[in-house]
mmCIF file of C-alpha atoms and ligand atoms in Angstrom:
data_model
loop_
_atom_site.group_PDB
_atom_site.id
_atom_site.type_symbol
_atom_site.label_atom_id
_atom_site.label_comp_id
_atom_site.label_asym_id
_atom_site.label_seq_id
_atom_site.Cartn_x
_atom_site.Cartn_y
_atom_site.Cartn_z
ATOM 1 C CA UNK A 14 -226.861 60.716 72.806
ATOM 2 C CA UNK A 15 -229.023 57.838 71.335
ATOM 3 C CA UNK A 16 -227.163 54.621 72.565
ATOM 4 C CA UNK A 17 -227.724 52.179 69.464
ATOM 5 C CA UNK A 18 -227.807 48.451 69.735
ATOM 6 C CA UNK A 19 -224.358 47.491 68.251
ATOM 7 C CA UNK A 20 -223.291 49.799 71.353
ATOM 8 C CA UNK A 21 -225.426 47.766 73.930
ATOM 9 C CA UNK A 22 -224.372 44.611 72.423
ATOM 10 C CA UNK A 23 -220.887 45.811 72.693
ATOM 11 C CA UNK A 24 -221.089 46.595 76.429
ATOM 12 C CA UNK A 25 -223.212 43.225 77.214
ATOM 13 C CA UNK A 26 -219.824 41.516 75.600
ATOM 14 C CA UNK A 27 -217.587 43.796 78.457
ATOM 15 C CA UNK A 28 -219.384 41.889 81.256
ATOM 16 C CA UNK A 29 -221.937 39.382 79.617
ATOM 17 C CA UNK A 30 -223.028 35.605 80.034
ATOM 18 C CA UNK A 31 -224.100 33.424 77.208
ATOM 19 C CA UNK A 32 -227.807 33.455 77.596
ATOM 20 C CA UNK A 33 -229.227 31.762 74.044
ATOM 21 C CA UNK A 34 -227.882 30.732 70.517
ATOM 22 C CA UNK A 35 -228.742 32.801 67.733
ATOM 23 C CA UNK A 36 -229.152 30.587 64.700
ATOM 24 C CA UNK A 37 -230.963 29.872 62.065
ATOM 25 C CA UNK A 38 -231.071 26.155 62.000
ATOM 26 C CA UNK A 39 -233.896 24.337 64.107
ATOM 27 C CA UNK A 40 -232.282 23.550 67.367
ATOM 28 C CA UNK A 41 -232.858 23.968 70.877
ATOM 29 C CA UNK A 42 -229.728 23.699 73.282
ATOM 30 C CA UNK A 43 -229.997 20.744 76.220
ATOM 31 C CA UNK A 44 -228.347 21.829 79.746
ATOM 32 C CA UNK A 45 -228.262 19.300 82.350
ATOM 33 C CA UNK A 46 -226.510 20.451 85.948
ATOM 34 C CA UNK A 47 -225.936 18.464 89.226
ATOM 35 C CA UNK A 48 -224.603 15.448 87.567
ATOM 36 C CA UNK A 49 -223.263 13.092 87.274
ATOM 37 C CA UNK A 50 -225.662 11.153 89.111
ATOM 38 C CA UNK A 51 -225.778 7.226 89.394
ATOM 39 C CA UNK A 52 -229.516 7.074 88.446
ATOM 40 C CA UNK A 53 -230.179 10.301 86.683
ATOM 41 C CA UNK A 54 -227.363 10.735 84.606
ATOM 42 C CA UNK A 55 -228.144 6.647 83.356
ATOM 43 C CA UNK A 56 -232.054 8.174 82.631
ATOM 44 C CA UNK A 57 -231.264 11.304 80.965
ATOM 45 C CA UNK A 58 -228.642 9.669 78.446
ATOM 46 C CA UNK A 59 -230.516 6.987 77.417
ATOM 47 C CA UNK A 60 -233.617 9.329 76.815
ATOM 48 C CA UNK A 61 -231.197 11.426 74.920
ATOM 49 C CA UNK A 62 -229.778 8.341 72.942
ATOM 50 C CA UNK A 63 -232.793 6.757 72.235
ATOM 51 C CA UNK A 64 -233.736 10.570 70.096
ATOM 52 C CA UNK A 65 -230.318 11.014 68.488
ATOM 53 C CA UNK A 66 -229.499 13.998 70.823
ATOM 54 C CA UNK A 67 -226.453 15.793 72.207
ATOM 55 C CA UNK A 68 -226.554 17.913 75.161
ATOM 56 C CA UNK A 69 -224.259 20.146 77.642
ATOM 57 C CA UNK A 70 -223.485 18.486 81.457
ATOM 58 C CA UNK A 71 -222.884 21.382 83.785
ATOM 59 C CA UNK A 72 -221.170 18.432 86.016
ATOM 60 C CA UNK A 73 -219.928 19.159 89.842
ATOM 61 C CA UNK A 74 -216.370 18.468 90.682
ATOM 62 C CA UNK A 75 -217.513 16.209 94.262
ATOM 63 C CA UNK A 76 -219.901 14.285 92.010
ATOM 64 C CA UNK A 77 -216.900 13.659 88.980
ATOM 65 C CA UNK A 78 -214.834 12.630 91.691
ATOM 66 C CA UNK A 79 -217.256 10.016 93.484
ATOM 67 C CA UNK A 80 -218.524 9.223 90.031
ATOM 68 C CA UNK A 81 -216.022 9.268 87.068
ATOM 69 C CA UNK A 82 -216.707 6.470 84.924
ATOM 70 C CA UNK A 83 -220.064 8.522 84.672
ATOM 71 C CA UNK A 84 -218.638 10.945 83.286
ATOM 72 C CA UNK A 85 -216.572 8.567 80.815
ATOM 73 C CA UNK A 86 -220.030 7.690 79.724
ATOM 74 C CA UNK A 87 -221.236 11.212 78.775
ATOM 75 C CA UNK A 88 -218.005 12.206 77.030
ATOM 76 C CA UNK A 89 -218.601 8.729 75.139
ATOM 77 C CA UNK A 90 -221.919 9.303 73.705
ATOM 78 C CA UNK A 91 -220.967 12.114 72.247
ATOM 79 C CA UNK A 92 -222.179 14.746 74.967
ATOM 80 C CA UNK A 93 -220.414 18.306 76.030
ATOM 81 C CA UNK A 94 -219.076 18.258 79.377
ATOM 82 C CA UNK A 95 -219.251 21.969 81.130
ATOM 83 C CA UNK A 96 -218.033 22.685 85.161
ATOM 84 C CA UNK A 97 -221.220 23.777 87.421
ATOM 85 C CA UNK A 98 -218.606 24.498 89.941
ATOM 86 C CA UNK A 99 -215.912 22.409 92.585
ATOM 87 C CA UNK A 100 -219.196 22.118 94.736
ATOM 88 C CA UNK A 101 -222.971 23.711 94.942
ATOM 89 C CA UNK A 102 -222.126 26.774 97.276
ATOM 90 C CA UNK A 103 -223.229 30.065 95.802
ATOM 91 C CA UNK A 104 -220.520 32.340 93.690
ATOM 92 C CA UNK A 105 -221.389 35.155 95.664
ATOM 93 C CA UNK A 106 -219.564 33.636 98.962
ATOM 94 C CA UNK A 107 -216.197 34.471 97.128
ATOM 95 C CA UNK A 108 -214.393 37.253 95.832
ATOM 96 C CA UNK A 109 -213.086 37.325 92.390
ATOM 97 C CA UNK A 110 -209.409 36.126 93.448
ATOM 98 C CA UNK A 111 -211.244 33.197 95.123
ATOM 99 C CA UNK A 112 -213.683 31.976 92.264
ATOM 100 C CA UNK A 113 -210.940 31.806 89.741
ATOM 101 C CA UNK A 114 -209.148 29.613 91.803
ATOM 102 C CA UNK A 115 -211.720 27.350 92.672
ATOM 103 C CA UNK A 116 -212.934 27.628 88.671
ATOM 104 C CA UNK A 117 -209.686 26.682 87.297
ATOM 105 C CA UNK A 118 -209.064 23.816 89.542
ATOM 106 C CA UNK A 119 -212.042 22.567 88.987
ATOM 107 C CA UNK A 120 -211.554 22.867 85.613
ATOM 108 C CA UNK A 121 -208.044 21.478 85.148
ATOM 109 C CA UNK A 122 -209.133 18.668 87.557
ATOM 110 C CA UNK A 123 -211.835 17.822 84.895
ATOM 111 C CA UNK A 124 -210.028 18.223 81.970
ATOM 112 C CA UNK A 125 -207.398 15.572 82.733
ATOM 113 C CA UNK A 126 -210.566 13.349 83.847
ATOM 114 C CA UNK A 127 -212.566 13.445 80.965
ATOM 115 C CA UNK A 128 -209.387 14.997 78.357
ATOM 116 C CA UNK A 129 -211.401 17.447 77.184
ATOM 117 C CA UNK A 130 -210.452 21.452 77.273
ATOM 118 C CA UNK A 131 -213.687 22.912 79.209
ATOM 119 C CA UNK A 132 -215.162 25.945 77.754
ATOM 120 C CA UNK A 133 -219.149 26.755 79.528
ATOM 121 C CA UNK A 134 -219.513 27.499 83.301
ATOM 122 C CA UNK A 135 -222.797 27.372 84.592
ATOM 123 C CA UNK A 136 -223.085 29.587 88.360
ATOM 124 C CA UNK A 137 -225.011 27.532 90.743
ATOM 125 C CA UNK A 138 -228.191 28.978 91.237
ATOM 126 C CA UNK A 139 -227.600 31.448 88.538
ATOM 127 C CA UNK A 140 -226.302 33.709 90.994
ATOM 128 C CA UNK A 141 -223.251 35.520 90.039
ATOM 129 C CA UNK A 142 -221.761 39.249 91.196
ATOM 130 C CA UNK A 143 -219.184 40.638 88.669
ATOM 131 C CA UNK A 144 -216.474 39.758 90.320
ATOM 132 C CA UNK A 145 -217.327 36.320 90.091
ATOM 133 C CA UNK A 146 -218.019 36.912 86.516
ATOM 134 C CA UNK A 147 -214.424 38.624 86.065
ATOM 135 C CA UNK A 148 -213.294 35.160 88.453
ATOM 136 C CA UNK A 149 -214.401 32.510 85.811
ATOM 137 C CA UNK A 150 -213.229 34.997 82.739
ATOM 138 C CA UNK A 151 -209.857 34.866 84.111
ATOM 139 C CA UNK A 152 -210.322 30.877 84.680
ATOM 140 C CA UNK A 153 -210.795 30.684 80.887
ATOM 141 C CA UNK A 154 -214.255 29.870 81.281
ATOM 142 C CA UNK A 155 -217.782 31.452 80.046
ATOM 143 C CA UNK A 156 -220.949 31.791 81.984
ATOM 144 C CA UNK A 157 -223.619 30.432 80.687
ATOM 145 C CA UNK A 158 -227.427 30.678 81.970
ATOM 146 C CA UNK A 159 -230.680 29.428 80.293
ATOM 147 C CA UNK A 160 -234.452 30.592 78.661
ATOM 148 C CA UNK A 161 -236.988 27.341 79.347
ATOM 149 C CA UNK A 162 -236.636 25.288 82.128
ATOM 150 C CA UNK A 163 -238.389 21.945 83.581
ATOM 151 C CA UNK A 164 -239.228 22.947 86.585
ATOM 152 C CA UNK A 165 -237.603 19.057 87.777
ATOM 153 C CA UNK A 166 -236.950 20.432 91.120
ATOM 154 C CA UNK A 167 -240.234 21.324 91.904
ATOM 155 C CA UNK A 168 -242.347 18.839 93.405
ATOM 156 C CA UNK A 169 -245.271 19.084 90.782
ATOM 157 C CA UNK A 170 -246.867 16.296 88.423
ATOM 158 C CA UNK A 171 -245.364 15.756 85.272
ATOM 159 C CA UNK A 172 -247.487 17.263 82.838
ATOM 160 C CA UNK A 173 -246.869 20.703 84.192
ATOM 161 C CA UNK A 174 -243.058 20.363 84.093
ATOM 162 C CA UNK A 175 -243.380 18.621 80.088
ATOM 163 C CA UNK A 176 -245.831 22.129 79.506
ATOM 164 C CA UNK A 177 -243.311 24.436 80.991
ATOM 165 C CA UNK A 178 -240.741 23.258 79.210
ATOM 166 C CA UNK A 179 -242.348 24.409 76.084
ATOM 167 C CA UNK A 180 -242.867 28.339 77.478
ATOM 168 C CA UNK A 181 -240.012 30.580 75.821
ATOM 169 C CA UNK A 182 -238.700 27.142 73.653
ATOM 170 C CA UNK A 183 -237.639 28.530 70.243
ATOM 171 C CA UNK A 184 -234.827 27.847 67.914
ATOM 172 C CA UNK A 185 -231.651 28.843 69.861
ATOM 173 C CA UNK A 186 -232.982 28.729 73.226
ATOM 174 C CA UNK A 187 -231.086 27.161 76.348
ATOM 175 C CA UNK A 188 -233.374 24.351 78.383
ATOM 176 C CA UNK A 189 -232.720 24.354 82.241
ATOM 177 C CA UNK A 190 -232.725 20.796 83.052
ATOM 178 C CA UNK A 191 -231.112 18.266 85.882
ATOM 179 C CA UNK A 192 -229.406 14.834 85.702
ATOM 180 C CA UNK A 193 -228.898 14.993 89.755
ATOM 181 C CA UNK A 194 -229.786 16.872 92.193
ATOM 182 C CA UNK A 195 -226.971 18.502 94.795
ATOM 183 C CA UNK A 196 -227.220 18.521 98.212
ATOM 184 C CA UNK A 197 -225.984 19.110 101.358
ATOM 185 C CA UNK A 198 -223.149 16.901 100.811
ATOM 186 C CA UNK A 199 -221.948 19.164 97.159
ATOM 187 C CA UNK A 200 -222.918 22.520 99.557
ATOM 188 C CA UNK A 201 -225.821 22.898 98.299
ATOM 189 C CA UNK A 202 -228.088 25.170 100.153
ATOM 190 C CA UNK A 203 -230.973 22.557 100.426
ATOM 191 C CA UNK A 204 -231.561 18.917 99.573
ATOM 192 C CA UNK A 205 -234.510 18.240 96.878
ATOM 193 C CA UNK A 206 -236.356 15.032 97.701
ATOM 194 C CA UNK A 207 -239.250 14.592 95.823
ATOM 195 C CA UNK A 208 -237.787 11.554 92.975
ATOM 196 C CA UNK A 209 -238.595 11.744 89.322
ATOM 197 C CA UNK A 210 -238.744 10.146 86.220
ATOM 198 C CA UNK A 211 -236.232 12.144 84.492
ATOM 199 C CA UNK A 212 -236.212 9.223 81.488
ATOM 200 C CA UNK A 213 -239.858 10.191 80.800
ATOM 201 C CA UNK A 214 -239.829 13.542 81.637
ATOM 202 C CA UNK A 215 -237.034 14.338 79.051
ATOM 203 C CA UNK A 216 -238.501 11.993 76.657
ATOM 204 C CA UNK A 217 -241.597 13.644 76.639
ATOM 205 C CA UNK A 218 -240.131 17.232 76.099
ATOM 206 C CA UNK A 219 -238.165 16.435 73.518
ATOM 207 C CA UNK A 220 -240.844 14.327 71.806
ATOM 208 C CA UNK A 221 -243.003 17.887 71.598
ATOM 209 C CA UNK A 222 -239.916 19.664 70.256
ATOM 210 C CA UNK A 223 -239.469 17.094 67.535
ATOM 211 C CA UNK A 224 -242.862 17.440 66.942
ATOM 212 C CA UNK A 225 -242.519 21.079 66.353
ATOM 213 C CA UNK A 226 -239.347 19.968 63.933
ATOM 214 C CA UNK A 227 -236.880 20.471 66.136
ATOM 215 C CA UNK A 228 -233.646 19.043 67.024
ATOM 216 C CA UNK A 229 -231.663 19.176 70.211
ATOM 217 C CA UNK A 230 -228.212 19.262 70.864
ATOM 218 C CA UNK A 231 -225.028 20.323 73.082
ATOM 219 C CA UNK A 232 -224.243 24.221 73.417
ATOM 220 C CA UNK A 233 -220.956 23.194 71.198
ATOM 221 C CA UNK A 234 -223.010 21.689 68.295
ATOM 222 C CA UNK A 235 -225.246 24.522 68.403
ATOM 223 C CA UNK A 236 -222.462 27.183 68.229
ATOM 224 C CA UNK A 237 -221.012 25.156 65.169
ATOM 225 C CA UNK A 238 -224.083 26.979 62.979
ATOM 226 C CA UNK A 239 -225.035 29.917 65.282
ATOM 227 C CA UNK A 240 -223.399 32.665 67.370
ATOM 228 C CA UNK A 241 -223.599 33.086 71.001
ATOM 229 C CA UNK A 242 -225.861 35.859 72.493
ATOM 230 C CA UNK A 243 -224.443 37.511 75.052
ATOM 231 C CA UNK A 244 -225.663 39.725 78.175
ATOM 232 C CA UNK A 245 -225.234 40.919 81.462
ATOM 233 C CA UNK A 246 -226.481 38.662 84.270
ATOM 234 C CA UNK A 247 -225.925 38.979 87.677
ATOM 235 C CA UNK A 248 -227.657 38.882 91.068
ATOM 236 C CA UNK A 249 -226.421 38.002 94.668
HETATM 237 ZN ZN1 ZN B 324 -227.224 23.323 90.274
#
């Protein structure tokens, strides 16, 4: 039996993550995780303001609570908010029982911070089993993972991250980025200390995408004139 694509598609839905957009109008979808972050979060939005854009926060539940007027800020100017998780630890750790507990806390807990319904999940790491997967269905929640990245937590001059944001950047496409970096103290597996100009550094991508005609915005705007495509995405 020939398995067609409708049939693929179908069985990517079962089990599947949102992994791009797939529209037709000129937009590339912003993802920032970690946040918030006292200095980052401040340098991302005001990048983001000064070029008219929306974007998705994949925020951390111990950062919201040491930081909530932050994330006041972001619901403010217009941004998504979406849950990276109560803390940084990797979904693998839990079983499926386990991650839809800590998912829908986490949720609820931001939800009646920042009165918004939460839709997007973002695994930390990208690592998710299916069980986790079936975890933040059952939470209400979506997966969602990324194409292009920044590369903004490697320790590498600027120019390289601003090019390698460009590889696989297309109309629909997710960018990786960070607002914050977690660490030890989020369970995190590792700090990150190299510092960054992450005011530039998103400036300057988005000033290439623009250039290219471009807009970004949030994973909600986008979905407003596109679909979501979906697939299967998991690794330990
Ligand atoms: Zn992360």
């Amino acid at each position: 039996m020939r398995i067609g694509r409708p049939v693929v598609e179908r069985a990517a839905a079962l089990v599947g993550s949102v992994i791009a957009v797939r529209t037709r109008a000129p937009e590339i979808v912003l993802t920032f995780d970690d946040g918030p972050d006292p200095v980052g979060t401040e340098q991302v939005m005001t990048a983001l303001a000064d070029r008219n854009a929306t974007a998705t926060f994949f925020v951390l539940g111990t950062r919201s609570r040491r930081h909530p007027s932050l994330l006041a800020e972001i619901v403010a100017a217009g941004h998504e908010i979406g849950l990276h998780g109560p803390d940084h630890q990797p979904l693998p750790r839990f079983d499926a029982s386990a991650t839809e507990r800590r998912t829908a806390d986490a949720a609820k807990e931001l939800a009646d911070l920042t009165g918004r319904e939460l839709r997007w999940f973002r695994p930390p790491y990208g690592r998710q089993t299916l069980p986790n997967w079936r975890g933040i269905r059952a939470a209400g929640l979506m997966p969602v993972f990324w194409g292009p990245t920044t590369w903004d937590w490697r320790d590498l001059p600027q120019q390289e991250r601003v090019a390698k944001a460009q590889q696989g950047a297309r109309p629909g496409a997710i960018l990786l980025g960070h607002d914050g970096f977690a660490g030890t103290l989020d369970g995190a597996l590792e700090e990150v200390t190299h510092t960054l100009d992450r005011h530039d550094l998103i400036g300057q991508i988005l000033d290439r995408y623009t250039a290219k005609g471009w807009r970004t915005v949030s994973l909600g705007h986008a979905l407003e004139k596109g679909r979501p495509i979906i697939a299967a995405r998991f690794s330990r």
